[in-house]
Every structure is written in structure tokens, then in C-alpha cells.
PDB file of C-alpha atoms in Angstrom:
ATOM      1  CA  UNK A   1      16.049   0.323 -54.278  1.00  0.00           C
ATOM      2  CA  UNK A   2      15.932  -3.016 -52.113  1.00  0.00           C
ATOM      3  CA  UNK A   3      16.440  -2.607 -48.316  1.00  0.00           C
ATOM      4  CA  UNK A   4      19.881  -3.699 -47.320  1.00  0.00           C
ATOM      5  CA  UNK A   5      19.032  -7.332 -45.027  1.00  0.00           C
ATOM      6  CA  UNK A   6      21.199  -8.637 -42.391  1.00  0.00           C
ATOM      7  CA  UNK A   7      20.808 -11.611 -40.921  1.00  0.00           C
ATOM      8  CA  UNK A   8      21.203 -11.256 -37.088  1.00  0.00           C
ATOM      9  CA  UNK A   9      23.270 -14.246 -35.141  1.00  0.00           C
ATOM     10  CA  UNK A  10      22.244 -14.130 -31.941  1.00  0.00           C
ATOM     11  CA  UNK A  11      19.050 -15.259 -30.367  1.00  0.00           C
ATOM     12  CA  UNK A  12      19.133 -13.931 -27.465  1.00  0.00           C
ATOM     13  CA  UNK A  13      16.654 -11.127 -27.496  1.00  0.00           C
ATOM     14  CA  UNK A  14      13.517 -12.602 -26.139  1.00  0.00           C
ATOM     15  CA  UNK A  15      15.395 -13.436 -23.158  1.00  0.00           C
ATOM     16  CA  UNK A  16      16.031 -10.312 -22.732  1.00  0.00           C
ATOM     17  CA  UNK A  17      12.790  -9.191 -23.295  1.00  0.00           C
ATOM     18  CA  UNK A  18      11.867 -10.490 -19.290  1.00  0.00           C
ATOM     19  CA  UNK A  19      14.610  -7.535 -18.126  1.00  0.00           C
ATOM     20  CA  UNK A  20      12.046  -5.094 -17.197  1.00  0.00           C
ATOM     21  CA  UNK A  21      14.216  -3.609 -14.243  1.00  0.00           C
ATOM     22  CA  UNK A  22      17.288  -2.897 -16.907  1.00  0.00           C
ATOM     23  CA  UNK A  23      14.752  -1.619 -19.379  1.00  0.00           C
ATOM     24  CA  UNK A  24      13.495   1.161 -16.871  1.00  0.00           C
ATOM     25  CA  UNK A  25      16.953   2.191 -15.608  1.00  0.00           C
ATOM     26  CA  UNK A  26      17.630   2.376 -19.034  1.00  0.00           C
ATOM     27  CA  UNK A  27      14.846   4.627 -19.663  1.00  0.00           C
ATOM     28  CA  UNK A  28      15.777   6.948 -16.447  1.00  0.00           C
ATOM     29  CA  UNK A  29      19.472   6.880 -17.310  1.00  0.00           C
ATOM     30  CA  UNK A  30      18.838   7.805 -21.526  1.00  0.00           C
ATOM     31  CA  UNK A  31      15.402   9.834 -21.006  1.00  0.00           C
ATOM     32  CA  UNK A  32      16.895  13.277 -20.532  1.00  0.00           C
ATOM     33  CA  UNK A  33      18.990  12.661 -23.548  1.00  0.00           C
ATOM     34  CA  UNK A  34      16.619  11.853 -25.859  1.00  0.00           C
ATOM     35  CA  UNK A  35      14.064  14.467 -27.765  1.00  0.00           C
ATOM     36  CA  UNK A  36      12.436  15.377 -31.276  1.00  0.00           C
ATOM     37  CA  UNK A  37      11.805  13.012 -34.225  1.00  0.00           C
ATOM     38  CA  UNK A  38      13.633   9.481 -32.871  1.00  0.00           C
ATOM     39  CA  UNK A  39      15.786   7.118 -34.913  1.00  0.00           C
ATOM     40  CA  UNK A  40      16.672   3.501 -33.355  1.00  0.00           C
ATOM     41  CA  UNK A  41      19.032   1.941 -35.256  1.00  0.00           C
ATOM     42  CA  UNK A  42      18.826  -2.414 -34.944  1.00  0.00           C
ATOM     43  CA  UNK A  43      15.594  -1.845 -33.134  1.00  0.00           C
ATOM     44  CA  UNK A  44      15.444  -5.393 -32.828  1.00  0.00           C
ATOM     45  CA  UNK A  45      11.949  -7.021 -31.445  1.00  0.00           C
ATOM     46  CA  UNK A  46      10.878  -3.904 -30.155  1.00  0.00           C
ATOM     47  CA  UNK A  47      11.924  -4.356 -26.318  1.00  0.00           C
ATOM     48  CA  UNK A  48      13.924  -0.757 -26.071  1.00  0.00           C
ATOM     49  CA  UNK A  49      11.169   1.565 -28.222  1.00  0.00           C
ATOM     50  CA  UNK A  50       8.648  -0.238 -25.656  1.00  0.00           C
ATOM     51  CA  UNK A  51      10.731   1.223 -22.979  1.00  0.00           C
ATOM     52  CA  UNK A  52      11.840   4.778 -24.590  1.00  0.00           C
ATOM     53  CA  UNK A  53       9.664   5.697 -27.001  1.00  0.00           C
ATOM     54  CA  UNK A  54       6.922   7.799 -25.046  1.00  0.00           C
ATOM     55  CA  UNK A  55       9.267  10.031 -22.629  1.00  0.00           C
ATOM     56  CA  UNK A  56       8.748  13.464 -22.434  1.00  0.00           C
ATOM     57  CA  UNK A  57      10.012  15.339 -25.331  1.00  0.00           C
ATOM     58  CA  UNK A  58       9.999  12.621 -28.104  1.00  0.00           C
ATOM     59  CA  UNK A  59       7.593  13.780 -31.137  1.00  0.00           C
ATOM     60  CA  UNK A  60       8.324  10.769 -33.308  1.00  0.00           C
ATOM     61  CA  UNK A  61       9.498   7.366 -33.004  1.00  0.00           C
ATOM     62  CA  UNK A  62      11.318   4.905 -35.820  1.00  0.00           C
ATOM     63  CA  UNK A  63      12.437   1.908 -35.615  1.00  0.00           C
ATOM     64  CA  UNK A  64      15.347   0.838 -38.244  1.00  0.00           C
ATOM     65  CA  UNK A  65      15.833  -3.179 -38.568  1.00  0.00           C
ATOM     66  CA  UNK A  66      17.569  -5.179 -41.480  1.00  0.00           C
ATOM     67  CA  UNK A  67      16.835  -8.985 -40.340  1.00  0.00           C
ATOM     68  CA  UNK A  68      14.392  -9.933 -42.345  1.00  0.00           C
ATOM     69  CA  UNK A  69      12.733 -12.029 -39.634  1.00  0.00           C
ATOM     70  CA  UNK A  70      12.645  -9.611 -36.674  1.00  0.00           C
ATOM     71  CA  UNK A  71      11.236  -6.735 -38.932  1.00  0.00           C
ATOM     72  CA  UNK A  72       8.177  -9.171 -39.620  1.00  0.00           C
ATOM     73  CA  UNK A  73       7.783  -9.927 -35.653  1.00  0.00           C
ATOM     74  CA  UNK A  74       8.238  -6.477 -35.343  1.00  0.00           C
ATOM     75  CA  UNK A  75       5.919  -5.266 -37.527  1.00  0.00           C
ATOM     76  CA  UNK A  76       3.233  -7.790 -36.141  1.00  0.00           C
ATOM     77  CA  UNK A  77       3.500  -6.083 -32.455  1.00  0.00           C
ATOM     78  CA  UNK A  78       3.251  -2.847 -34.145  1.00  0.00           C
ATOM     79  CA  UNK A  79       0.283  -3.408 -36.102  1.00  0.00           C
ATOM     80  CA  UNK A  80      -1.189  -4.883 -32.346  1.00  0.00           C
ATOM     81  CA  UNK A  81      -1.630  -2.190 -30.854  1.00  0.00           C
ATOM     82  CA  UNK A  82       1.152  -2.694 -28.050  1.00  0.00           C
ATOM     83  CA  UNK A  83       2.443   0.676 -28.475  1.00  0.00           C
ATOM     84  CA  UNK A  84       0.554   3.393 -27.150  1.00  0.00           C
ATOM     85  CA  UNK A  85       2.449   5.839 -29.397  1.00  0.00           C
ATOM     86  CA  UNK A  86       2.755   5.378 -33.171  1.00  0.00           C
ATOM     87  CA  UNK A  87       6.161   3.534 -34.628  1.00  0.00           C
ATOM     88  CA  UNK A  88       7.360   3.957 -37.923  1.00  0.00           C
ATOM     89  CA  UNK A  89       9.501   0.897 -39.015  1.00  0.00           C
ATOM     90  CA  UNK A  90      11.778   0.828 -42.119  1.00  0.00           C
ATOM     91  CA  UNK A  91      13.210  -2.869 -42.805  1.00  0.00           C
ATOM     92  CA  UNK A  92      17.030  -2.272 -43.516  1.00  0.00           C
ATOM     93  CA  UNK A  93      19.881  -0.077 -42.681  1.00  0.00           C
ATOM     94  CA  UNK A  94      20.426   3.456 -42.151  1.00  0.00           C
ATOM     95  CA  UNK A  95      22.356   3.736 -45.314  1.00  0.00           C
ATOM     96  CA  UNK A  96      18.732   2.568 -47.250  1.00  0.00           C
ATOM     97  CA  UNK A  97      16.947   6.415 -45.414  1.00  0.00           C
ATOM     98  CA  UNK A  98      17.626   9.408 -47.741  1.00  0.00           C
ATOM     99  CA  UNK A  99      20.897  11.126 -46.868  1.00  0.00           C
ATOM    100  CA  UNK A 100      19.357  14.112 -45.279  1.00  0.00           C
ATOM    101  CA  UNK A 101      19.056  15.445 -41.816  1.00  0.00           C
ATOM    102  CA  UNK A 102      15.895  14.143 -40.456  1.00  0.00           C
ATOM    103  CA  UNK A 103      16.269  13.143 -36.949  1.00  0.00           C
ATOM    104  CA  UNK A 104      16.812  14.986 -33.915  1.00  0.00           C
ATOM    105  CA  UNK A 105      18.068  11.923 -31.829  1.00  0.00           C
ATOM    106  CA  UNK A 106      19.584   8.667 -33.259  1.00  0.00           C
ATOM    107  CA  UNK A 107      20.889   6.060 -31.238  1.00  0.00           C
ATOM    108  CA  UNK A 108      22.156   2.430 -31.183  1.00  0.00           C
ATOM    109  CA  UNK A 109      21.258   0.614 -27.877  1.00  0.00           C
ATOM    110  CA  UNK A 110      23.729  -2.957 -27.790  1.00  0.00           C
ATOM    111  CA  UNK A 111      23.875  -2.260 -31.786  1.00  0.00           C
ATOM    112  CA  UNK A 112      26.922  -0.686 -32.487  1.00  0.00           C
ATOM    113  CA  UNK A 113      29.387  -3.754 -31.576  1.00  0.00           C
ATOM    114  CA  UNK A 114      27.663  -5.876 -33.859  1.00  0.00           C
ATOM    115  CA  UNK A 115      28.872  -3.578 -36.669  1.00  0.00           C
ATOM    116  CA  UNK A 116      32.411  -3.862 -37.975  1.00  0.00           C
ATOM    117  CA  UNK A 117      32.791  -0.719 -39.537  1.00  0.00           C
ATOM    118  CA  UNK A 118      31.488   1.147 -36.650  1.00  0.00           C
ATOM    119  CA  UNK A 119      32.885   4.739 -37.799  1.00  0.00           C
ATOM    120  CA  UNK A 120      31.327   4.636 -40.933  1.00  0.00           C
ATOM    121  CA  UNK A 121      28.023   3.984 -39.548  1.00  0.00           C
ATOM    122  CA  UNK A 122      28.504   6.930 -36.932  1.00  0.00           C
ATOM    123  CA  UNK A 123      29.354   9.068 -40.644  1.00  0.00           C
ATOM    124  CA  UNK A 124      26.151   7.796 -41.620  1.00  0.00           C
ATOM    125  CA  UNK A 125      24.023   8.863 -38.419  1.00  0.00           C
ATOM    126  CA  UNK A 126      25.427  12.142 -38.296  1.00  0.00           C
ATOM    127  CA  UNK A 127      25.108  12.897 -41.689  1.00  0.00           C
ATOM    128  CA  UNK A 128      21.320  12.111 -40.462  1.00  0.00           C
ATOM    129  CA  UNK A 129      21.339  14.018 -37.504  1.00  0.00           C
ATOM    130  CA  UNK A 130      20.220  17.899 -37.787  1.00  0.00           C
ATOM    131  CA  UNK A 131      22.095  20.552 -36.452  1.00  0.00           C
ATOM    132  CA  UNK A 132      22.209  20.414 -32.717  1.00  0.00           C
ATOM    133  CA  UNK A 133      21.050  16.872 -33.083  1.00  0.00           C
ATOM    134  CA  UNK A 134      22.332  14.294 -30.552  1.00  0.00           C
ATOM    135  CA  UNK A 135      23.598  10.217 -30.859  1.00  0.00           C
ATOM    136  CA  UNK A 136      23.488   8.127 -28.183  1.00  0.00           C
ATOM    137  CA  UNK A 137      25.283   4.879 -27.540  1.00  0.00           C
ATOM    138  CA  UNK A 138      25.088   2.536 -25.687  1.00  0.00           C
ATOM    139  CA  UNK A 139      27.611  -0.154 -26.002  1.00  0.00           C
ATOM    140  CA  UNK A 140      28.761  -3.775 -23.740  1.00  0.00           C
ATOM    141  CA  UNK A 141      31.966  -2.610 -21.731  1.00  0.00           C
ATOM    142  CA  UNK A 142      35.937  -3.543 -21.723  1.00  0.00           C
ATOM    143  CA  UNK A 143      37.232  -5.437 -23.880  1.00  0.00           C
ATOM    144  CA  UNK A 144      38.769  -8.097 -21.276  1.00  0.00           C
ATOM    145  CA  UNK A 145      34.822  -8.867 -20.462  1.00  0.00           C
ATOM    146  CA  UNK A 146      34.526 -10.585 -23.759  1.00  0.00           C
ATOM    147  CA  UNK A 147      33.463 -13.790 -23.838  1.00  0.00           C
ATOM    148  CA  UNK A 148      31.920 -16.640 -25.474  1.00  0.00           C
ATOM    149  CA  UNK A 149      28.505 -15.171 -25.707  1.00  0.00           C
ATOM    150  CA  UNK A 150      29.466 -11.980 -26.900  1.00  0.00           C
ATOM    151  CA  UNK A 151      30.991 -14.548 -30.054  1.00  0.00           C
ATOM    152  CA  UNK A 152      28.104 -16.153 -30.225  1.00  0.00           C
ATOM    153  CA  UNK A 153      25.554 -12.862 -30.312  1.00  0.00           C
ATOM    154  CA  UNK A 154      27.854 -11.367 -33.324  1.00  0.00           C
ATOM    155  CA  UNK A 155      30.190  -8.785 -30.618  1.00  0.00           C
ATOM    156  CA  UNK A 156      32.937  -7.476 -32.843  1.00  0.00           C
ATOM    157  CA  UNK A 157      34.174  -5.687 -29.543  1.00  0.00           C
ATOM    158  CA  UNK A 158      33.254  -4.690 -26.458  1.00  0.00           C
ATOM    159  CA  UNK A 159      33.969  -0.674 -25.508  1.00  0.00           C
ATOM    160  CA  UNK A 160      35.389   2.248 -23.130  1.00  0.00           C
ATOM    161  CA  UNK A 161      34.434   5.638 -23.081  1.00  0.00           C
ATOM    162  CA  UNK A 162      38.061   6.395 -24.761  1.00  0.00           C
ATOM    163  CA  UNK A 163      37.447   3.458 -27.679  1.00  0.00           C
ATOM    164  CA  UNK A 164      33.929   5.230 -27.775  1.00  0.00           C
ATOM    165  CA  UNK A 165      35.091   8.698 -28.292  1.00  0.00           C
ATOM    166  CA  UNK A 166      37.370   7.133 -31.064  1.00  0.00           C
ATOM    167  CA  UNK A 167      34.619   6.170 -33.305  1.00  0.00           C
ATOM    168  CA  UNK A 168      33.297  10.059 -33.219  1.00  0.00           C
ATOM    169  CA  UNK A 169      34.155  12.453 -36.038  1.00  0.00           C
ATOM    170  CA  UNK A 170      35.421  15.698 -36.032  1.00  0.00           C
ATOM    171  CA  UNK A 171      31.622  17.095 -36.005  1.00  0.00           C
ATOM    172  CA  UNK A 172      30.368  15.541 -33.001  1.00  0.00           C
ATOM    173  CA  UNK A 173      30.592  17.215 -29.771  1.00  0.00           C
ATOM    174  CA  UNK A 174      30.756  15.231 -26.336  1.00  0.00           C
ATOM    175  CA  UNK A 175      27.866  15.789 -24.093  1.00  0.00           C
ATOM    176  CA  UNK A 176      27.790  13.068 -21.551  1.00  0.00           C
ATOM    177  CA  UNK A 177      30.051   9.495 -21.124  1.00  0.00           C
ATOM    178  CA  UNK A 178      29.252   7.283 -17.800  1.00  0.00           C
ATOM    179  CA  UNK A 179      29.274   3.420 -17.079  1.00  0.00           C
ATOM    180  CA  UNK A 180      26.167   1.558 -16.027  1.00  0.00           C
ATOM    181  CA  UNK A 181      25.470  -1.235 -14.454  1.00  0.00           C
ATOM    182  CA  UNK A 182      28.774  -2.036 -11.759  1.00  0.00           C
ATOM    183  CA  UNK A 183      27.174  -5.049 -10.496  1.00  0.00           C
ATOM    184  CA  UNK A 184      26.684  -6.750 -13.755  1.00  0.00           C
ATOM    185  CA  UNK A 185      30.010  -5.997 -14.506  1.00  0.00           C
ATOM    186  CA  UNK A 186      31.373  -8.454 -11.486  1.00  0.00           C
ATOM    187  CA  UNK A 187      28.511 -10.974 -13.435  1.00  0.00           C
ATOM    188  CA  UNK A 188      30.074 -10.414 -16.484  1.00  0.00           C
ATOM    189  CA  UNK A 189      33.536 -11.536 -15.156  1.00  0.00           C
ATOM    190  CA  UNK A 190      32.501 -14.630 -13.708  1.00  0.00           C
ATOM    191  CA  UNK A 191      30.800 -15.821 -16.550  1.00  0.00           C
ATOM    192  CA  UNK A 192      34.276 -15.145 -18.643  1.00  0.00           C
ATOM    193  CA  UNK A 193      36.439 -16.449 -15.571  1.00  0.00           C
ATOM    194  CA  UNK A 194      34.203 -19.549 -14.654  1.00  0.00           C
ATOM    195  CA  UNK A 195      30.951 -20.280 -16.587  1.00  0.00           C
ATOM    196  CA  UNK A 196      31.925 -19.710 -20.330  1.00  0.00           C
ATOM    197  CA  UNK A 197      28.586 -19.734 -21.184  1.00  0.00           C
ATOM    198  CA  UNK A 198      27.873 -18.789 -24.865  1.00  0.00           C
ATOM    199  CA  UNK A 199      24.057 -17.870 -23.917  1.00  0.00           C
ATOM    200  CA  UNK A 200      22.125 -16.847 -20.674  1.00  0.00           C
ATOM    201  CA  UNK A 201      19.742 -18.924 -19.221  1.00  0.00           C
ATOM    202  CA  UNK A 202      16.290 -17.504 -18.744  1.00  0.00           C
ATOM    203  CA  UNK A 203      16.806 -17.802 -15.024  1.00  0.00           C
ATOM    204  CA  UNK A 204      20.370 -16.007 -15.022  1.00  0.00           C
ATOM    205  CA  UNK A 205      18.855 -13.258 -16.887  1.00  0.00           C
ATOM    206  CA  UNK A 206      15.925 -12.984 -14.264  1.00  0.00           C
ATOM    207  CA  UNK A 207      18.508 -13.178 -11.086  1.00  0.00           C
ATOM    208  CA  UNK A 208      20.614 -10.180 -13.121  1.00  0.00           C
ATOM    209  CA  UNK A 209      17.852  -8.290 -13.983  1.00  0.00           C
ATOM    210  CA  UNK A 210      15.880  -8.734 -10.053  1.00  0.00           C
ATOM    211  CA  UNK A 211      18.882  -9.089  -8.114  1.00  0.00           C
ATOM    212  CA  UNK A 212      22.079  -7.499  -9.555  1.00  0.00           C
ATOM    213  CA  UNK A 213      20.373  -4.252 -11.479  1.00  0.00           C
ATOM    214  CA  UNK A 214      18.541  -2.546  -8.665  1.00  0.00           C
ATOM    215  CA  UNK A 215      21.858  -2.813  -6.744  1.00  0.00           C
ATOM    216  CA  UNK A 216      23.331  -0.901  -9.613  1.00  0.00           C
ATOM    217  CA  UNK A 217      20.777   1.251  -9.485  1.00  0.00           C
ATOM    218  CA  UNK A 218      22.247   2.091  -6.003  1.00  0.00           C
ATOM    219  CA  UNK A 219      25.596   1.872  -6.518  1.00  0.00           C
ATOM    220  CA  UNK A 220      26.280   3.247  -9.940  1.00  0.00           C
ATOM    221  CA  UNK A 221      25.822   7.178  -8.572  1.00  0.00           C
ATOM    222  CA  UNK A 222      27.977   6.438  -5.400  1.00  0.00           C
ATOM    223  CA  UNK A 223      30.870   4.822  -7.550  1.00  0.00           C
ATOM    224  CA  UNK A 224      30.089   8.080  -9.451  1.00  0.00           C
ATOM    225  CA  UNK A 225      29.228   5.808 -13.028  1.00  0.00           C
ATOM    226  CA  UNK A 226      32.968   5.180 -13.051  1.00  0.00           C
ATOM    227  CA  UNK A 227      32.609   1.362 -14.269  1.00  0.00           C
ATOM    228  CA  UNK A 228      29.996  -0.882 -15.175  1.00  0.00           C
ATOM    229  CA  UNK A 229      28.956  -3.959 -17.846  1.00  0.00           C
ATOM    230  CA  UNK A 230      27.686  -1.437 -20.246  1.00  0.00           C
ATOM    231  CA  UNK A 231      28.973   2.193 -21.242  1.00  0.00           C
ATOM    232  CA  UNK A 232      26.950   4.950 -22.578  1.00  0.00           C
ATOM    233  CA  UNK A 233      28.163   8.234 -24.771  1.00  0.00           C
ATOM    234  CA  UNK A 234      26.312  11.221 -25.795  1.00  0.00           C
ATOM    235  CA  UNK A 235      26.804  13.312 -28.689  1.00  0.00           C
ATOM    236  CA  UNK A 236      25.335  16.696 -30.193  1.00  0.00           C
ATOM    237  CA  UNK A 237      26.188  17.303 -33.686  1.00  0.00           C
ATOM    238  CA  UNK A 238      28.375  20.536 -34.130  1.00  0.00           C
TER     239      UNK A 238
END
């Protein structure tokens, strides 16, 4: 059977590729929650299995991708040797993997809003998940934060913890929910309110990711995780 392909929108992931203080909060904030055989789901160019992929705990690492032109670039950086742990890529969906629990962590890192039917692609990662397994998400947060550029990258909706939890089924249990990022959210809000940009500039992303992140860094435990640009829910499967 032919690998499902899906043409992805935006073009904003190299940018983002330069957002090396995001990527390692990222891995602090995610590391404890990920373990076992590894399943990224839109793995994009690679930036996030860079980041995650070799924390403690992680046995196996694969990247799932259905544009056609990212799994080639991604596939050249594997085959380069840039990872120092090995990557198994599959071009397509999660749908195209057998329908069998193989994974002991799945999860969808800014992936999930770019998917309309969002609940029946969680149906399809737990049905992948093995007892005890865990999904993670990580999602752009509230709703009134959407903007131009999350049109332009392909956002079907921003989340909450509470629209979050709503995608879950019945057989996931909730481990963790917390907001990262508080900073970025006030960044967030003046591009809607002001800019109405439809795509970062290199330079904004650099002034976020130099300036604003290791401020949220700071700020994120004080304010207890209560709000932020991005949200983050953890699941075990039941």
C-alpha cells in the first residue's frame, strides 16, 4: 500500500530551526515524559528528534512525515550522520503503520492543530500505544491568539488544556497538563493586536527565542505553568 502524502502549507520550519533555547526547554520540560520505543508524528525537518531523541530512557526513535518534500530533506540529514542515535523514518501517516501496539511514547509536537480530525488521529495513536503507554502533546495556545500566521502555517485551532482533554478518549488517562512559554504568549498577542504578520521574520524568531524564552524559563514555574503561547498534555493509556 502507498504512503498516505500531505502536502504541508507552511514554510516556516527552518526558521524555526535557529530556536535552540525553545528546543532545550522543550527537551527539559517533555524529557521526563518520554521513554521506550518513540513515535513522532509530523516530524517535520528533524529540528524536535534533534532535540529529544537521545534523553535518558528512550530505546528507539521514529520519525513519521507525509510531505513528500520534507521526508526527502529529512531523510538526507539522517543518512548524514547528524544524529548521534539511529532514526527510523516512515514517509506518511500514522494510519499507513500496522494497527498494533508498538510504541511506548507517541507524541505530536505543533502537529496536532494542523489536523482537522484531531480525535480520530488520537484513536489512531492510542490504538498504537501499548498498555501503560503515554501521548504527549504539545499544541499553540487559546484560541483568541489566532492569527494570520497560524492561517497561513495550516492552524485549524489553537488549544486549552480543557479543549485538549476533549480530544482524549475514554482509554486515556491524564498524567500531566501545564502551559509553557508566558512570555511568548504577551508576543503572541501583539503580533494578533498590532503586527498581523502572516510569517516571522528570522530576526523576530531570534529576539523570541534569546530574549523572551529564557524569561519563561523563569517565570513559567513562579506563575506555576498557569498560561503560556503553547500548552502541553500528557497521557498514559489505560
Amino acid at each position: 500500500m502507498d504512503a498516505t502524502t500531505i502536502d504541508y502549507v507552511g514554510d516556516e520550519l527552518a526558521l524555526f530551526e535557529s530556536a535552540l533555547n525553545w528546543k532545550q526547554y522543550l527537551r527539559r520540560s517533555l524529557a521526563p515524559h518520554l521513554s521506550g520505543d518513540v513515535a513522532e508524528v509530523g516530524a517535520g525537518l528533524g529540528a524536535t528528534s534533534k532535540a529529544l531523541g537521545n534523553v535518558a530512557g528512550v530505546r528507539s526513535w521514529t520519525c513519521i512525515e507525509p510531505d513528500p518534500g520534507m521526508t526527502s530533506a529529512l531523510r538526507e540529514v539522517v543518512d548524514s550522520g547528524s544524529f548521534t542515535y539511529p532514526i527510523d523514518l516512515h514517509a506518511g501517516t500514522l494510519s499507513d503503520l500496522p494497527a498494533a501496539p508498538a510504541f511506548d511514547t507517541i507524541i505530536y509536537i505543533d502537529v496536532l492543530e494542523h489536523i482537522d480530525n484531531d480525535r480520530a488521529e488520537v484513536e489512531q495513536a492510542v490504538a498504537r500505544l501499548r498498555p501503560g503507554g503515554r501521548l504527549v502533546v504539545l499544541c499553540p495556545a487559546y484560541q483568541f491568539l489566532y492569527s494570520p500566521f497560524d492561517k497561513a502555517i495550516g492552524h485549524y485551532r489553537r488549544h486549552t488544556k480543557s479543549s485538549l482533554r476533549n480530544v482524549a478518549g475514554d482509554s486515556l488517562v491524564e498524567k500531566a497538563a501545564f502551559y509553557m512559554d508566558s512570555v511568548g504568549a504577551l508576543a503572541s498577542l501583539a503580533n494578533k493586536m498590532a503586527l498581523r504578520q502572516s510569517m516571522p521574520t528570522l530576526g523576530q524568531v531570534k529576539f523570541w527565542d534569546s530574549m523572551l524564552v529564557p524569561v519563561s524559563k523563569l517565570i513559567d514555574p513562579l506563575v506555576l505553568r498557569a498560561f503560556g503561547k503553547s500548552v502541553v498534555l500528557v497521557w498514559t493509556k489505560a
